Short mmCIF file of C-alpha atoms and ligand atoms in Angstrom, two decimals:
data_model
loop_
_atom_site.label_atom_id
_atom_site.label_comp_id
_atom_site.label_asym_id
_atom_site.label_seq_id
_atom_site.Cartn_x
_atom_site.Cartn_y
_atom_site.Cartn_z
CA MET A 1 57.16 65.09 -86.03
CA LEU A 2 55.92 67.58 -83.42
CA GLU A 3 59.45 67.78 -81.95
CA LYS A 4 60.51 69.44 -85.19
CA TYR A 5 58.42 72.46 -84.24
CA LEU A 6 57.78 72.36 -80.51
CA GLU A 7 60.35 73.19 -77.83
CA VAL A 8 59.12 72.56 -74.31
CA LYS A 9 61.35 73.85 -71.50
CA GLN A 10 62.68 71.01 -69.34
CA GLU A 11 60.93 72.12 -66.18
CA VAL A 12 57.59 72.30 -68.00
CA ALA A 13 58.12 68.94 -69.72
CA ASP A 14 58.91 67.31 -66.36
CA ALA A 15 55.82 68.83 -64.76
CA LEU A 16 53.59 67.62 -67.61
CA LYS A 17 55.09 64.15 -67.52
CA THR A 18 54.45 63.79 -63.79
CA GLY A 19 50.94 65.26 -63.94
CA LYS A 20 51.83 68.47 -62.09
CA ALA A 21 49.88 71.68 -62.57
CA VAL A 22 51.07 73.93 -65.42
CA VAL A 23 49.70 77.31 -66.49
CA ALA A 24 50.27 78.71 -69.99
CA LEU A 25 50.79 82.46 -70.54
CA GLU A 26 50.61 84.48 -73.76
CA SER A 27 53.21 86.83 -75.23
CA THR A 28 51.16 89.35 -77.24
CA ILE A 29 50.39 90.95 -73.89
CA ILE A 30 54.19 91.37 -73.47
CA SER A 31 55.05 92.60 -76.98
CA HIS A 32 51.90 94.48 -77.93
CA GLY A 33 49.82 94.87 -74.78
CA MET A 34 52.08 96.79 -72.39
CA PRO A 35 55.06 99.19 -72.62
CA TYR A 36 58.64 98.29 -71.65
CA PRO A 37 59.78 97.78 -68.90
CA GLN A 38 56.42 97.16 -67.17
CA ASN A 39 55.69 94.37 -69.65
CA VAL A 40 58.80 92.39 -68.65
CA GLU A 41 58.37 93.08 -64.92
CA THR A 42 54.75 91.94 -65.12
CA ALA A 43 55.56 88.80 -67.13
CA LEU A 44 58.21 87.75 -64.59
CA LYS A 45 56.04 88.51 -61.57
CA VAL A 46 53.15 86.55 -63.11
CA GLU A 47 55.43 83.52 -63.38
CA GLN A 48 56.36 83.93 -59.70
CA ILE A 49 52.70 84.18 -58.62
CA ILE A 50 51.95 80.94 -60.47
CA ARG A 51 54.83 79.23 -58.66
CA ASP A 52 53.68 80.63 -55.31
CA HIS A 53 50.31 78.96 -55.89
CA GLY A 54 51.72 75.55 -56.67
CA ALA A 55 51.93 75.43 -60.47
CA ILE A 56 54.65 75.73 -63.11
CA PRO A 57 54.42 78.72 -65.51
CA ALA A 58 54.86 78.23 -69.26
CA THR A 59 55.06 81.49 -71.18
CA ILE A 60 54.50 80.77 -74.88
CA ALA A 61 55.98 82.49 -77.97
CA ILE A 62 57.56 81.64 -81.30
CA LEU A 63 61.31 82.31 -81.31
CA GLY A 64 63.54 81.57 -84.29
CA GLY A 65 60.61 79.68 -85.78
CA LYS A 66 60.27 77.32 -82.80
CA LEU A 67 57.03 77.04 -80.85
CA LYS A 68 58.42 77.67 -77.37
CA VAL A 69 56.60 76.48 -74.26
CA GLY A 70 58.35 77.99 -71.24
CA LEU A 71 60.75 80.88 -71.71
CA THR A 72 63.91 82.06 -69.97
CA THR A 73 64.14 85.54 -68.45
CA GLU A 74 66.36 86.56 -71.40
CA GLU A 75 63.72 85.40 -73.89
CA ILE A 76 61.01 87.37 -72.07
CA GLU A 77 63.33 90.43 -72.23
CA ILE A 78 63.67 89.98 -76.01
CA LEU A 79 59.89 89.89 -76.42
CA GLY A 80 59.46 92.94 -74.21
CA LYS A 81 62.11 95.14 -75.89
CA ASN A 82 61.95 94.18 -79.53
CA ASN A 83 59.21 95.84 -81.53
CA ASN A 84 59.84 93.64 -84.56
CA VAL A 85 58.12 90.69 -82.90
CA VAL A 86 55.06 89.90 -85.02
CA LYS A 87 51.63 89.60 -83.44
CA THR A 88 50.86 85.98 -84.26
CA SER A 89 47.38 84.50 -84.35
CA ARG A 90 46.30 81.10 -85.81
CA ARG A 91 46.74 82.07 -89.47
CA ASP A 92 50.24 83.50 -88.91
CA ILE A 93 51.85 80.49 -87.18
CA PRO A 94 53.03 78.55 -90.28
CA PHE A 95 54.61 81.62 -91.86
CA ILE A 96 56.52 82.72 -88.74
CA VAL A 97 57.74 79.12 -88.39
CA ALA A 98 58.77 78.87 -92.06
CA ARG A 99 60.80 82.09 -91.99
CA ARG A 100 62.26 81.17 -88.58
CA GLY A 101 60.87 84.40 -87.20
CA ASP A 102 59.83 85.66 -83.79
CA GLY A 103 56.13 85.81 -82.98
CA ALA A 104 54.18 87.03 -79.96
CA THR A 105 51.24 84.69 -79.49
CA THR A 106 47.65 85.90 -79.03
CA VAL A 107 45.02 84.05 -77.02
CA ALA A 108 44.20 81.92 -80.10
CA SER A 109 47.76 80.86 -80.90
CA THR A 110 48.72 80.44 -77.23
CA MET A 111 45.78 78.04 -76.86
CA ILE A 112 46.93 76.09 -79.93
CA ILE A 113 50.50 75.73 -78.68
CA ALA A 114 49.42 75.00 -75.10
CA ALA A 115 47.15 72.22 -76.38
CA LEU A 116 49.98 70.76 -78.50
CA ALA A 117 52.10 70.59 -75.34
CA GLY A 118 49.25 69.13 -73.23
CA ILE A 119 48.57 72.22 -71.07
CA LYS A 120 44.95 72.70 -70.00
CA VAL A 121 44.93 76.10 -68.28
CA PHE A 122 45.98 79.50 -69.61
CA ALA A 123 45.89 82.80 -67.73
CA THR A 124 45.90 86.23 -69.36
CA GLY A 125 44.34 89.72 -69.17
CA GLY A 126 41.54 89.94 -71.71
CA ILE A 127 40.37 87.92 -74.69
CA GLY A 128 39.62 89.21 -78.18
CA GLY A 129 35.99 89.20 -79.31
CA VAL A 130 33.40 90.65 -81.62
CA HIS A 131 34.35 94.28 -82.29
CA ARG A 132 31.83 97.08 -82.16
CA GLY A 133 30.49 97.59 -85.67
CA ALA A 134 31.26 93.98 -86.65
CA GLN A 135 27.91 93.93 -88.45
CA GLU A 136 29.72 96.05 -91.07
CA THR A 137 33.40 95.20 -90.65
CA PHE A 138 33.21 91.46 -89.84
CA ASP A 139 35.98 92.11 -87.28
CA ILE A 140 35.69 89.10 -84.99
CA SER A 141 38.82 87.90 -83.20
CA ALA A 142 40.14 84.45 -84.11
CA ASP A 143 40.28 83.92 -80.32
CA LEU A 144 36.57 83.05 -80.38
CA GLN A 145 36.92 80.25 -82.96
CA GLU A 146 39.83 78.87 -80.99
CA LEU A 147 37.71 78.83 -77.85
CA ALA A 148 35.12 76.92 -79.87
CA HIS A 149 37.55 74.09 -80.75
CA THR A 150 40.60 73.90 -78.52
CA ASN A 151 40.54 72.29 -75.08
CA VAL A 152 42.10 74.96 -72.92
CA ALA A 153 40.46 76.92 -70.10
CA VAL A 154 41.24 80.64 -70.40
CA VAL A 155 41.26 82.68 -67.19
CA CYS A 156 40.75 86.36 -68.02
CA ALA A 157 39.17 89.50 -66.56
CA GLY A 158 36.37 89.39 -69.13
CA ALA A 159 36.71 91.51 -72.24
CA LYS A 160 37.23 95.23 -72.74
CA SER A 161 34.36 97.29 -73.95
CA ILE A 162 36.43 98.23 -77.02
CA LEU A 163 34.48 95.12 -78.05
CA ASP A 164 30.75 94.59 -78.36
CA LEU A 165 30.33 92.48 -75.23
CA GLY A 166 26.74 91.48 -76.04
CA LEU A 167 27.67 90.17 -79.51
CA THR A 168 30.78 88.47 -78.09
CA LEU A 169 28.57 86.54 -75.63
CA GLU A 170 26.13 85.60 -78.42
CA TYR A 171 28.98 84.31 -80.56
CA LEU A 172 30.37 82.23 -77.69
CA GLU A 173 26.92 80.82 -76.99
CA THR A 174 26.51 79.73 -80.63
CA GLN A 175 29.91 78.05 -80.49
CA GLY A 176 29.09 76.25 -77.26
CA VAL A 177 31.74 77.99 -75.18
CA PRO A 178 30.74 78.34 -71.50
CA VAL A 179 31.37 81.74 -69.94
CA VAL A 180 31.83 81.29 -66.20
CA GLY A 181 31.91 84.12 -63.67
CA PHE A 182 34.31 83.49 -60.82
CA GLY A 183 32.49 84.77 -57.76
CA THR A 184 30.18 86.85 -59.93
CA GLU A 185 26.96 86.65 -61.93
CA GLU A 186 28.07 89.43 -64.24
CA LEU A 187 30.64 89.42 -67.00
CA PRO A 188 33.49 91.67 -65.84
CA ALA A 189 34.65 94.28 -68.38
CA PHE A 190 38.39 94.11 -67.72
CA TYR A 191 38.95 97.49 -65.99
CA THR A 192 35.62 97.28 -64.21
CA ARG A 193 33.98 94.45 -62.28
CA LYS A 194 30.66 94.94 -64.04
CA SER A 195 29.45 95.16 -67.62
CA GLY A 196 25.69 94.83 -67.38
CA PHE A 197 25.81 91.41 -69.09
CA PRO A 198 25.15 88.18 -67.16
CA VAL A 199 27.49 85.17 -67.39
CA ASP A 200 26.19 81.66 -68.06
CA TYR A 201 27.32 80.19 -64.73
CA ARG A 202 28.69 81.48 -61.48
CA VAL A 203 31.30 79.39 -59.69
CA ASP A 204 32.80 80.32 -56.32
CA ASP A 205 35.81 78.06 -55.95
CA ALA A 206 38.52 76.53 -58.09
CA GLN A 207 37.55 72.97 -57.20
CA ASP A 208 33.98 73.32 -58.51
CA LEU A 209 35.33 75.00 -61.61
CA ALA A 210 37.77 72.12 -62.22
CA THR A 211 35.00 69.54 -61.76
CA ALA A 212 32.85 71.16 -64.47
CA ILE A 213 35.73 71.62 -66.91
CA HIS A 214 36.91 68.05 -66.35
CA ALA A 215 33.37 66.76 -67.04
CA LYS A 216 33.19 68.82 -70.25
CA TRP A 217 36.32 67.23 -71.66
CA GLU A 218 35.62 63.72 -70.38
CA LEU A 219 32.30 63.92 -72.22
CA GLY A 220 34.13 64.79 -75.44
CA LEU A 221 32.66 68.31 -75.51
CA ASN A 222 35.67 69.86 -77.16
CA GLY A 223 36.53 73.51 -76.90
CA GLY A 224 37.61 76.03 -74.32
CA VAL A 225 36.01 77.70 -71.36
CA VAL A 226 36.09 81.41 -70.54
CA VAL A 227 36.73 81.88 -66.84
CA ALA A 228 35.88 85.51 -66.18
CA ASN A 229 37.59 86.71 -63.02
CA PRO A 230 36.76 90.29 -61.99
CA ILE A 231 39.55 92.77 -61.23
CA PRO A 232 39.99 93.19 -57.43
CA ALA A 233 37.78 96.08 -56.28
CA GLN A 234 40.68 98.23 -55.05
CA TYR A 235 42.20 98.35 -58.56
CA GLU A 236 38.97 98.87 -60.46
CA MET A 237 38.74 101.98 -62.66
CA ASP A 238 36.03 104.59 -62.59
CA TYR A 239 33.31 103.52 -65.05
CA ASP A 240 32.86 106.94 -66.69
CA THR A 241 36.59 107.58 -67.06
CA ILE A 242 37.21 104.30 -68.84
CA THR A 243 34.04 104.49 -70.94
CA ASN A 244 35.05 107.95 -72.16
CA ALA A 245 38.56 106.81 -72.99
CA ILE A 246 37.23 103.87 -74.99
CA GLU A 247 34.71 106.03 -76.89
CA ASN A 248 37.46 108.47 -77.86
CA ALA A 249 39.82 105.67 -78.87
CA LEU A 250 37.11 104.16 -81.10
CA ILE A 251 36.46 107.52 -82.79
CA GLU A 252 40.16 107.99 -83.51
CA ALA A 253 40.54 104.43 -84.86
CA ASP A 254 37.62 105.05 -87.17
CA GLU A 255 39.01 108.40 -88.41
CA LYS A 256 42.41 106.84 -89.07
CA GLY A 257 40.91 103.80 -90.78
CA ILE A 258 42.65 101.33 -88.43
CA LYS A 259 41.62 97.78 -89.33
CA GLY A 260 42.39 94.10 -88.96
CA LYS A 261 45.12 92.94 -86.60
CA GLU A 262 46.16 96.55 -85.88
CA SER A 263 42.78 97.36 -84.41
CA THR A 264 43.14 95.81 -80.93
CA PRO A 265 46.73 97.07 -80.26
CA PHE A 266 45.76 100.56 -81.48
CA LEU A 267 42.73 100.75 -79.20
CA LEU A 268 44.66 99.39 -76.20
CA GLY A 269 47.45 101.94 -76.76
CA LYS A 270 45.00 104.84 -77.08
CA VAL A 271 43.10 103.92 -73.93
CA LYS A 272 46.39 103.80 -72.05
CA GLU A 273 47.38 107.21 -73.44
CA ILE A 274 44.03 108.85 -72.68
CA THR A 275 43.94 107.56 -69.09
CA ALA A 276 47.55 108.69 -68.60
CA GLY A 277 48.79 105.28 -67.58
CA LYS A 278 46.12 104.74 -64.94
CA SER A 279 44.73 101.88 -66.98
CA LEU A 280 48.15 100.22 -67.03
CA GLU A 281 48.21 99.76 -63.25
CA SER A 282 44.74 98.19 -63.34
CA ASN A 283 45.81 95.99 -66.23
CA ILE A 284 48.85 94.71 -64.32
CA GLN A 285 46.84 93.97 -61.17
CA LEU A 286 44.12 92.05 -62.97
CA VAL A 287 46.72 89.89 -64.70
CA TYR A 288 48.23 89.02 -61.29
CA ASN A 289 44.79 88.12 -60.03
CA ASN A 290 44.22 85.85 -63.04
CA ALA A 291 47.62 84.18 -62.62
CA LYS A 292 46.65 83.20 -59.08
CA LEU A 293 43.29 81.74 -60.12
CA GLY A 294 44.90 80.02 -63.13
CA ALA A 295 47.35 78.26 -60.80
CA GLN A 296 44.58 77.25 -58.38
CA LEU A 297 42.50 75.87 -61.25
CA ALA A 298 45.48 73.97 -62.71
CA VAL A 299 46.19 72.43 -59.29
CA GLN A 300 42.56 71.26 -58.96
CA LEU A 301 42.45 69.92 -62.54
CA ALA A 302 45.71 68.03 -61.99
CA LYS A 303 44.05 66.19 -59.07
CA LEU A 304 41.26 64.99 -61.36
CA ASN A 305 43.48 63.64 -64.14
N1 LIG B 401 42.82 92.30 -75.05
C1 LIG B 401 43.50 92.89 -74.07
N2 LIG B 401 44.87 92.86 -74.09
C2 LIG B 401 45.55 92.21 -75.07
C3 LIG B 401 44.80 91.54 -76.10
C4 LIG B 401 43.44 91.62 -76.05
O1 LIG B 401 42.90 93.47 -73.19
O2 LIG B 401 46.79 92.18 -75.05
C5 LIG B 401 45.52 90.77 -77.17
C6 LIG B 401 45.44 89.27 -76.86
O3 LIG B 401 46.64 88.65 -77.26
C7 LIG B 401 44.31 88.82 -77.78
C8 LIG B 401 44.53 89.70 -78.97
O4 LIG B 401 44.36 87.45 -78.11
O5 LIG B 401 44.88 90.96 -78.43
C9 LIG B 401 43.31 89.79 -79.86
O6 LIG B 401 43.66 90.42 -81.05
P1 LIG B 401 42.66 90.35 -82.30
O7 LIG B 401 41.45 91.14 -81.89
O8 LIG B 401 43.41 90.96 -83.43
O9 LIG B 401 42.35 88.90 -82.51
MN1 LIG B 402 40.36 91.57 -85.21
#
């Protein structure tokens, strides 16, 4: 029945069958998170970094209504160039499938499709979370509910302070999702290594991380793990510059009445514009850094299974 919907690339299927390390990657970051051609260049380089660290990359998207696990270079090009690709979260999946459409998967939907294929590790830039002002707007990313239920470890650089990081951590705590700092006691805030908020656990190597995640799932404690990996210091942005950019982006979003699924892409685009592309270089570098850790974690987890 699943075969009707799911199309796993041969190389990925072989790796999964033989218990080799595989790392899932999302496609919203390609279609809605970065401009062309940097998006395509980054997506391809990320795949190479994962290979260089001993794992097989599986970029995930919906193409022609199929849930694709592992894409060709041509398919990544399509996602990067075509602005008709729909941002697809959990609720959108059945409709994109039914109309045989193309969808760029968010953290939530990438986790769903990765889990269907049997992939345990997913590397990306940043996760969605509780938006600032959520007390009024109820804008809470579906990513957080997915982390509550779906058994995939998500390696990210924390979350951007377009979100309310304190409320995001509270929400994850309620849902039983561990937030682990890789080599840090503090939640990184995407462009910066620090946020002022502590993580639940600090882990310093991929093997210890794999041991804890493996224990979680063997004990039947379903749900994901947030592995928060700080941006390398040399690519970190100046705290005041990025804070200012985010404040201005939030004001403009509010004035324009931007809501719902448009909110995150709008804010990301504005921040990029205000920092004159400086944020893009940081964004690319932190994704590379997460791809490397994702591969190392997948290799360690594969040893335990
Ligand atoms: N944060 C980023 N870059 C991104 C996203 C979030 O720094 O590209 C994307 C991810 O795909 C994430 C999604 O899953 O935005 C969250 O959107 P929403 O808040 O609408 O759930
Ligand atoms: Mn939202």
